[in-house]
Structures are given as structure tokens and as C-alpha cells.
């Protein structure tokens, strides 16, 4: 849900300004595609405001003709096919792009007018505000008037759906099939349909953006915050001392906490996907932050500095640095991927890239060395343990 955060924010601004906009959502893909189902883009007037649905080959067509396709106010399902040559083009084909990717993409296009009773971003807005995981259905093809294209439903909790039998209402059947697909495939999206094929819907598991907690407010922390925010992550910065320059330096951060470390603990506990990077450049402040992070639910705990320094910090913790296996898996010290980083911006890239790899359960290797398709499920089932030997 990282990029959705910016889309929701942009949609809110356009609504407040009384401006209409188009929401484009990738709902189905066959073969190769740059973006997967669930990718979104917001269009206002004659420009893309935020987001993307391809690598640039479809955006122009949607900006040029999107308003025409939705001229009656209702949603439109557009199909784009990529071809390698003109021989495959025929007059009866739907809109297409010759990208050479060899795939098919279906995009649901919805128009939102000022004062509209329904807003396709409403559910996403609520999920982001609550930092909650949402499982949502979006109908994109239908022959049933009671389940029109564009209608959305949120999946109910597990166990509250009856078995899918013919006498059950169609929405219940569709919801059950969607949940089964998401659970069995362990993916963030699936295509669910009624048994008679009269309705097809995109089922999505939308997780809130990661929430990165940066413990430290030095100049080298600023690129970490900027890069994380570029990815759509929520960012909280802890400054052990309340200083005026911190506000200016971290204007991009969502939250600033000065002094009170316990306030950060409460924020981490309330976050759905917390991550922590410790870089205060002060032994005592880093020790306090490390103790808090290791006892928190943060799935990633990175510590800036050489291995020997982290060993010293751990040795000063209660228990003399003894870590559980679970804590050792979460701890990354020295922090970052081996990218040959030297400058603060390069180091920030190595830190955020490592955090992303941990979130995706990825070994962070080279794509050219991967035999599977690019978007294949991660082969790593466990996060690699931190390579940190604590001297006793």
C-alpha cells in the first residue's frame, strides 16, 4: 500500500479543491507487464498526478482518452495488448500498445466528480489512517445488475463466511472464493469469479505502508527519511534532544518525537509494519534505542556503525547482550546492503534497500541470476539471521 498513500493524499487534495479526477487501476494481467494488479494512477485534467500503471507506455493513452471513455460518468474497463509488429493489429481489437512485452493488461478507469456520493479511494483512506490490513474486492467485469462494475466490498474476518453453496448469495460466494485465493496463494492479489463466470473481481490484500522509525537526527539520517518517504513509507524520527534544526532537516517526516523515548515505544506498538534504524551517533542514546527496538515488534532493526560498536551496545544491555534467535534474525548490524556505499545518500540507499528486502523476504540478489520470473514469489521463507557475533 506504499504508493497508495500518495494516491489517497492527492485524491483528498483534489476533492478539497473541487476538481474531478480519474482513478486507473490495473485489475488483470496476462503474460508480461510492468505493473501487477492493484497498481493505481491518478489523473487530473491532462496530466498524471501520481502513480503509474505501466512503464510509461499506457499512461499517455489514459490521459488523452480517459475522460472520453468515462464520459457517461460510469467506470470503463480498458484492455491493452502488446504486440511486436503491425501484423497482429486488427480493426476489431481493443486499444493496445506495441511495447514488445508480450502481455495483456486490463485497467479499470473510474471518474470521481466533485460532491460524488461514492469515492473509490474512501476505503483505502480509512485503511491508511488506521494502519490496518484491508482485503478488498473490486468488480471489473459483470453481467449482473446487482453487482455492477466498480462496486467494492471489504472481506469479512476469517471464519464468518458460510460454505459456498448454490443457495448462498452471490456476494458471499465471491468473497469466499477471494479469501481462498489470497490465503492459498499467499499473494497480495488474486482474480475471483462466480461459478457461472458472470462476475470477475480483483481481490487485494492491501497492507499499510511500512512505518520506519529513525532513532537519530544527524545530517546522515535525512537521506534515509527522504528515501523512505519517496517509497511511500510512514516515517517517525526520534531526536534525543529537542533542537530547532531538527524540524527543518526532517520536514519530510510524518512524525517527530523529541526526548521521550517511551512515546516512540507506544507508536511502534501501534504500527502494523514497524522498522527501526538506530543512528544517533551517541553510545547511550543508541543503547537506549537498541534496547527498545529489540523488545518491540519491529521486524527490522538496523544499527549504523562497525560491528564492534554494536557488540559494545549489546553488552551494555540487560543480560549482557544475549539475544534470542528471533531477535538475532531481526538485527542487522552493520546496517545496509553491500553496495559499495560511501556518501550519506548511498548509505541511505543501502539501508532502505535492505529494509525493503527484509519486508519482501528477499535475499536481495541480482535479477539476472534469478531463474524465476521477476514477480515470482520470494524463495526465501525466513529472514536471514544477522551476522553479528557477540563477544562474551
Coordinates of C-alpha atoms in Angstrom, one line a residue:
X1 CA 0.0 0.0 0.0
X2 CA 3.0 2.3 -0.1
X3 CA 2.2 4.1 -3.4
X4 CA -1.4 4.2 -2.5
X5 CA -0.6 6.6 0.4
X6 CA 0.4 9.2 -2.1
X7 CA -2.6 8.5 -4.3
X8 CA -5.0 8.9 -1.4
X9 CA -3.3 12.1 -0.4
X10 CA -3.6 13.5 -3.9
X11 CA -7.2 12.4 -4.2
X12 CA -8.0 14.2 -1.0
X13 CA -6.4 17.4 -2.2
X14 CA -8.3 17.3 -5.5
X15 CA -11.6 16.7 -3.7
X16 CA -11.0 19.6 -1.4
X17 CA -10.2 21.8 -4.4
X18 CA -13.4 20.7 -6.1
X19 CA -11.6 19.2 -9.1
X20 CA -12.6 16.0 -10.9
X21 CA -10.1 13.2 -11.3
X22 CA -9.7 9.7 -12.8
X23 CA -8.6 6.7 -10.9
X24 CA -6.9 4.0 -13.1
X25 CA -6.4 0.5 -11.5
X26 CA -4.7 -2.5 -13.1
X27 CA -7.2 -5.3 -12.4
X28 CA -6.0 -8.1 -14.6
X29 CA -2.7 -9.1 -16.3
X30 CA -1.8 -12.0 -18.6
X31 CA 1.8 -12.6 -19.7
X32 CA 4.4 -9.9 -19.1
X33 CA 3.6 -6.5 -17.6
X34 CA 5.5 -3.7 -15.9
X35 CA 2.9 -3.4 -13.0
X36 CA 0.8 -6.0 -11.4
X37 CA -2.9 -6.0 -10.5
X38 CA -3.6 -3.4 -7.8
X39 CA -1.2 -0.8 -9.4
X40 CA -3.0 2.6 -9.4
X41 CA -2.7 6.0 -11.0
X42 CA -4.5 9.3 -10.5
X43 CA -5.2 11.6 -13.5
X44 CA -6.4 15.2 -13.2
X45 CA -7.1 17.4 -16.3
X46 CA -4.5 16.5 -18.8
X47 CA -1.8 15.1 -16.6
X48 CA -0.8 12.2 -14.3
X49 CA -0.9 13.5 -10.8
X50 CA 0.7 10.4 -9.1
X51 CA 1.1 6.7 -9.6
X52 CA 1.6 4.5 -12.6
X53 CA 0.1 1.5 -14.4
X54 CA 2.9 0.7 -16.7
X55 CA 6.5 1.7 -17.5
X56 CA 5.2 4.7 -19.4
X57 CA 3.6 3.1 -22.5
X58 CA 0.0 3.3 -21.3
X59 CA -0.1 6.5 -19.3
X60 CA -0.3 8.8 -22.3
X61 CA -3.3 6.9 -23.8
X62 CA -5.2 7.1 -20.5
X63 CA -4.5 10.8 -20.1
X64 CA -5.6 11.5 -23.7
X65 CA -8.7 9.4 -23.8
X66 CA -9.6 8.6 -20.3
X67 CA -12.2 11.4 -19.9
X68 CA -13.8 10.3 -23.2
X69 CA -14.0 6.6 -22.0
X70 CA -15.8 7.7 -18.8
X71 CA -17.9 10.5 -20.5
X72 CA -21.2 8.9 -19.2
X73 CA -19.9 9.0 -15.6
X74 CA -19.6 5.3 -15.2
X75 CA -16.5 3.1 -14.9
X76 CA -14.8 1.8 -18.1
X77 CA -12.7 -1.4 -18.5
X78 CA -9.9 -0.9 -21.0
X79 CA -7.8 -3.7 -22.4
X80 CA -4.3 -3.1 -23.7
X81 CA -2.4 -5.8 -25.6
X82 CA 1.3 -5.5 -26.6
X83 CA 2.5 -6.7 -30.0
X84 CA 5.8 -6.9 -31.6
X85 CA 4.7 -6.0 -35.1
X86 CA 1.8 -4.5 -37.1
X87 CA 0.7 -7.9 -38.4
X88 CA -1.1 -8.6 -35.2
X89 CA -3.2 -5.5 -35.3
X90 CA -6.7 -5.8 -36.5
X91 CA -9.5 -3.3 -36.6
X92 CA -11.7 -5.2 -34.2
X93 CA -9.1 -5.3 -31.4
X94 CA -9.5 -3.2 -28.2
X95 CA -7.0 -0.4 -27.5
X96 CA -3.4 -1.8 -27.4
X97 CA 0.2 -0.7 -27.2
X98 CA 3.1 -2.2 -29.2
X99 CA 5.5 -2.4 -26.3
X100 CA 7.1 -5.8 -27.2
X101 CA 6.4 -7.1 -23.7
X102 CA 4.0 -9.8 -25.0
X103 CA 1.3 -9.3 -22.4
X104 CA -2.2 -8.2 -21.8
X105 CA -3.3 -5.6 -19.2
X106 CA -6.8 -4.7 -18.2
X107 CA -7.4 -1.3 -16.5
X108 CA -10.5 -0.2 -14.6
X109 CA -11.0 3.6 -15.2
X110 CA -13.2 5.5 -12.8
X111 CA -14.3 9.1 -12.8
X112 CA -14.7 11.0 -9.5
X113 CA -16.7 14.2 -9.8
X114 CA -16.9 16.9 -7.1
X115 CA -19.5 16.1 -4.5
X116 CA -19.9 12.5 -5.7
X117 CA -21.7 10.2 -3.3
X118 CA -19.1 7.4 -3.6
X119 CA -15.3 7.6 -3.8
X120 CA -13.2 4.6 -4.8
X121 CA -10.4 5.9 -2.5
X122 CA -12.6 6.1 0.6
X123 CA -11.8 2.5 1.8
X124 CA -8.1 3.0 1.2
X125 CA -8.0 6.3 3.0
X126 CA -9.6 4.7 6.1
X127 CA -7.1 1.7 6.0
X128 CA -4.1 4.0 5.8
X129 CA -5.3 6.2 8.7
X130 CA -5.8 3.1 10.9
X131 CA -2.6 1.3 9.7
X132 CA -4.8 -1.7 9.0
X133 CA -4.6 -4.5 6.5
X134 CA -7.6 -4.5 4.2
X135 CA -8.8 -7.3 2.0
X136 CA -10.9 -5.7 -0.8
X137 CA -12.9 -6.9 -3.8
X138 CA -13.3 -4.7 -6.9
X139 CA -15.7 -5.9 -9.6
X140 CA -14.3 -5.2 -13.0
X141 CA -16.4 -7.4 -15.3
X142 CA -20.1 -8.2 -14.7
X143 CA -23.3 -9.4 -16.3
X144 CA -25.3 -8.9 -13.1
X145 CA -27.1 -5.6 -12.5
X146 CA -26.9 -6.2 -8.7
X147 CA -23.1 -6.5 -8.8
X148 CA -22.1 -3.7 -11.2
X149 CA -18.6 -2.9 -12.4
X150 CA -16.7 -0.7 -10.0
X151 CA -18.5 -1.8 -6.8
X152 CA -16.3 -2.7 -3.9
X153 CA -16.6 -4.9 -0.8
X154 CA -14.2 -5.4 2.1
X155 CA -13.7 -9.1 3.0
X156 CA -15.1 -10.0 6.4
X157 CA -12.9 -11.7 9.1
X158 CA -11.9 -15.3 8.6
X159 CA -14.5 -17.8 9.8
X160 CA -17.5 -15.6 9.3
X161 CA -18.3 -16.8 5.8
X162 CA -20.5 -19.9 5.2
X163 CA -19.5 -22.6 2.8
X164 CA -20.0 -21.6 -0.8
X165 CA -23.1 -23.5 -1.9
X166 CA -25.6 -22.6 -4.7
X167 CA -28.2 -21.2 -2.4
X168 CA -25.8 -18.7 -0.9
X169 CA -26.0 -15.1 -2.0
X170 CA -23.5 -14.3 -4.9
X171 CA -21.6 -11.8 -2.9
X172 CA -20.8 -14.4 -0.2
X173 CA -19.7 -16.9 -2.9
X174 CA -17.4 -14.3 -4.4
X175 CA -16.0 -13.3 -1.0
X176 CA -15.3 -16.9 -0.1
X177 CA -13.5 -17.5 -3.4
X178 CA -11.5 -14.4 -3.0
X179 CA -10.4 -15.2 0.5
X180 CA -9.5 -18.8 -0.5
X181 CA -7.3 -17.4 -3.4
X182 CA -5.5 -14.9 -1.2
X183 CA -4.9 -17.4 1.5
X184 CA -3.8 -20.4 -0.6
X185 CA -1.5 -18.3 -2.9
X186 CA -0.2 -16.1 -0.1
X187 CA -0.2 -13.2 -2.6
X188 CA -1.4 -9.7 -2.4
X189 CA -3.9 -10.1 -5.2
X190 CA -6.0 -12.7 -7.0
X191 CA -8.8 -12.9 -9.5
X192 CA -12.1 -14.2 -8.1
X193 CA -15.2 -15.1 -10.1
X194 CA -18.6 -16.6 -9.6
X195 CA -19.0 -20.2 -10.7
X196 CA -21.0 -19.2 -13.8
X197 CA -18.4 -16.6 -14.8
X198 CA -21.0 -13.8 -14.7
X199 CA -18.7 -11.7 -12.4
X200 CA -15.0 -11.2 -12.1
X201 CA -13.3 -9.2 -9.4
X202 CA -9.9 -8.2 -8.3
X203 CA -9.2 -9.4 -4.8
X204 CA -6.4 -7.5 -3.0
X205 CA -4.7 -7.8 0.3
X206 CA -3.7 -4.2 1.0
X207 CA -1.2 -3.8 3.7
X208 CA -0.5 -0.5 5.3
X209 CA 2.8 1.2 4.3
X210 CA 5.9 0.2 6.4
X211 CA 6.5 2.6 9.3
X212 CA 10.2 3.4 9.6
X213 CA 11.4 4.7 13.0
X214 CA 14.7 6.5 12.7
X215 CA 16.5 6.9 16.0
X216 CA 18.8 9.9 15.5
X217 CA 18.6 13.3 13.9
X218 CA 22.0 13.8 12.4
X219 CA 22.6 15.0 8.8
X220 CA 23.1 11.4 7.6
X221 CA 19.6 10.5 8.8
X222 CA 17.9 13.0 6.5
X223 CA 18.6 10.9 3.3
X224 CA 17.2 7.8 4.9
X225 CA 14.0 9.7 5.8
X226 CA 13.7 11.3 2.3
X227 CA 14.2 7.9 0.5
X228 CA 11.7 6.1 2.8
X229 CA 9.1 8.8 2.2
X230 CA 9.7 8.6 -1.6
X231 CA 8.7 5.0 -1.3
X232 CA 5.5 6.0 0.5
X233 CA 6.6 4.7 3.9
X234 CA 5.5 6.4 7.1
X235 CA 8.5 7.8 8.9
X236 CA 8.9 8.8 12.6
X237 CA 12.2 10.5 13.7
X238 CA 13.4 10.4 17.3
X239 CA 15.6 13.3 18.3
X240 CA 17.1 12.6 21.8
X241 CA 17.3 16.4 22.2
X242 CA 14.7 18.9 21.2
X243 CA 16.5 21.1 18.6
X244 CA 15.2 23.7 16.3
X245 CA 17.1 22.5 13.3
X246 CA 15.5 19.0 13.5
X247 CA 12.2 20.3 12.3
X248 CA 13.8 21.9 9.2
X249 CA 16.0 19.0 8.5
X250 CA 13.2 16.4 8.7
X251 CA 10.3 18.3 7.2
X252 CA 9.6 15.2 5.1
X253 CA 9.0 13.0 8.2
X254 CA 5.4 12.2 9.2
X255 CA 6.2 12.5 12.9
X256 CA 9.0 14.0 15.1
X257 CA 9.4 12.9 18.7
X258 CA 11.9 14.8 20.9
X259 CA 13.3 13.3 24.1
X260 CA 10.6 11.0 25.2
X261 CA 11.7 7.5 24.1
X262 CA 8.6 5.9 25.7
X263 CA 6.4 7.8 23.3
X264 CA 8.2 6.1 20.4
X265 CA 7.6 2.7 22.1
X266 CA 3.9 3.4 22.0
X267 CA 4.0 4.4 18.4
X268 CA 5.9 1.2 17.4
X269 CA 3.4 -0.9 19.3
X270 CA 0.5 0.7 17.4
X271 CA 2.1 0.3 14.0
X272 CA 1.3 -2.7 11.7
X273 CA 4.7 -2.9 10.0
X274 CA 7.3 -1.2 12.1
X275 CA 11.0 -1.0 11.1
X276 CA 13.8 0.6 13.1
X277 CA 17.2 2.2 12.2
X278 CA 19.5 3.3 15.0
X279 CA 21.9 6.1 14.1
X280 CA 22.0 8.7 16.9
X281 CA 25.9 8.7 17.0
X282 CA 25.8 8.6 20.8
X283 CA 26.6 5.4 22.7
X284 CA 24.0 6.0 25.5
X285 CA 21.2 7.1 23.1
X286 CA 21.9 4.3 20.7
X287 CA 21.9 1.8 23.6
X288 CA 18.5 3.0 24.8
X289 CA 17.1 2.9 21.3
X290 CA 18.6 -0.6 20.6
X291 CA 17.1 -1.9 23.8
X292 CA 13.7 -0.5 22.9
X293 CA 13.8 -1.7 19.3
X294 CA 14.8 -5.3 20.2
X295 CA 12.0 -5.5 22.7
X296 CA 9.5 -4.1 20.1
X297 CA 7.6 -5.9 17.3
X298 CA 9.9 -4.1 14.7
X299 CA 10.6 -6.8 12.0
X300 CA 13.9 -5.0 11.0
X301 CA 16.4 -3.4 13.5
X302 CA 19.4 -1.8 11.8
X303 CA 22.3 -0.3 13.7
X304 CA 24.7 2.1 12.0
X305 CA 28.4 1.7 12.7
X306 CA 31.0 -1.0 12.9
X307 CA 30.3 -4.5 14.3
X308 CA 32.5 -3.9 17.3
X309 CA 30.5 -0.9 18.3
X310 CA 27.2 -2.8 18.2
X311 CA 28.7 -5.6 20.2
X312 CA 29.6 -2.9 22.8
X313 CA 26.0 -1.6 22.8
X314 CA 24.6 -5.1 23.2
X315 CA 27.0 -5.9 26.0
X316 CA 25.6 -2.9 27.9
X317 CA 22.0 -4.2 27.7
X318 CA 20.4 -6.3 30.4
X319 CA 21.6 -9.8 30.1
X320 CA 25.0 -8.7 28.7
X321 CA 24.0 -8.9 25.0
X322 CA 22.4 -12.3 25.0
X323 CA 19.9 -12.4 22.1
X324 CA 17.1 -14.8 21.3
X325 CA 17.1 -16.4 17.9
X326 CA 14.1 -14.2 16.9
X327 CA 16.0 -11.0 17.9
X328 CA 19.1 -12.1 16.1
X329 CA 17.1 -12.6 12.9
X330 CA 15.7 -9.1 13.2
X331 CA 19.0 -7.4 13.9
X332 CA 21.1 -6.1 11.1
X333 CA 24.5 -4.8 12.2
X334 CA 26.3 -3.3 10.5
X335 CA 23.2 -2.0 8.8
X336 CA 22.7 -2.0 5.0
X337 CA 23.4 -4.0 1.9
X338 CA 26.9 -4.2 0.4
X339 CA 26.6 -1.6 -2.3
X340 CA 30.0 0.0 -2.1
X341 CA 28.2 3.0 -0.4
X342 CA 30.4 5.9 0.8
X343 CA 28.3 9.1 0.8
X344 CA 25.3 9.6 3.1
X345 CA 22.9 9.3 0.1
X346 CA 24.5 6.0 -0.9
X347 CA 24.4 4.7 2.6
X348 CA 20.7 5.6 2.9
X349 CA 20.1 3.6 -0.3
X350 CA 21.8 0.6 1.2
X351 CA 19.8 0.8 4.4
X352 CA 16.4 1.3 2.8
X353 CA 17.1 -1.3 0.2
X354 CA 18.0 -3.8 2.9
X355 CA 14.8 -3.0 4.9
X356 CA 12.7 -3.5 1.7
X357 CA 14.4 -6.9 1.1
X358 CA 13.6 -7.9 4.6
X359 CA 9.9 -6.9 4.2
X360 CA 9.8 -8.9 0.9
X361 CA 11.6 -11.9 2.4
X362 CA 14.1 -11.5 -0.4
X363 CA 17.8 -12.4 -0.5
X364 CA 18.4 -9.2 -2.4
X365 CA 20.4 -10.9 -5.2
X366 CA 20.8 -9.9 -8.9
X367 CA 17.7 -10.3 -11.0
X368 CA 19.9 -11.7 -13.8
X369 CA 20.8 -14.6 -11.6
X370 CA 17.1 -15.4 -10.9
X371 CA 15.7 -18.3 -12.9
X372 CA 12.1 -17.5 -12.0
X373 CA 10.1 -14.6 -13.5
X374 CA 10.7 -11.2 -11.9
X375 CA 7.5 -11.1 -10.0
X376 CA 7.7 -14.7 -8.8
X377 CA 7.1 -15.3 -5.1
X378 CA 10.1 -14.8 -2.9
X379 CA 12.0 -18.1 -2.5
X380 CA 13.3 -17.1 1.0
X381 CA 10.9 -18.3 3.7
X382 CA 12.8 -16.9 6.6
X383 CA 14.7 -13.7 7.0
X384 CA 18.5 -14.3 7.1
X385 CA 19.9 -14.1 10.6
X386 CA 22.1 -11.1 11.4
X387 CA 25.8 -11.9 11.1
X388 CA 26.8 -10.5 14.4
X389 CA 29.0 -12.4 16.9
X390 CA 28.8 -11.0 20.4
X391 CA 31.9 -11.4 22.4
X392 CA 31.3 -12.6 25.9

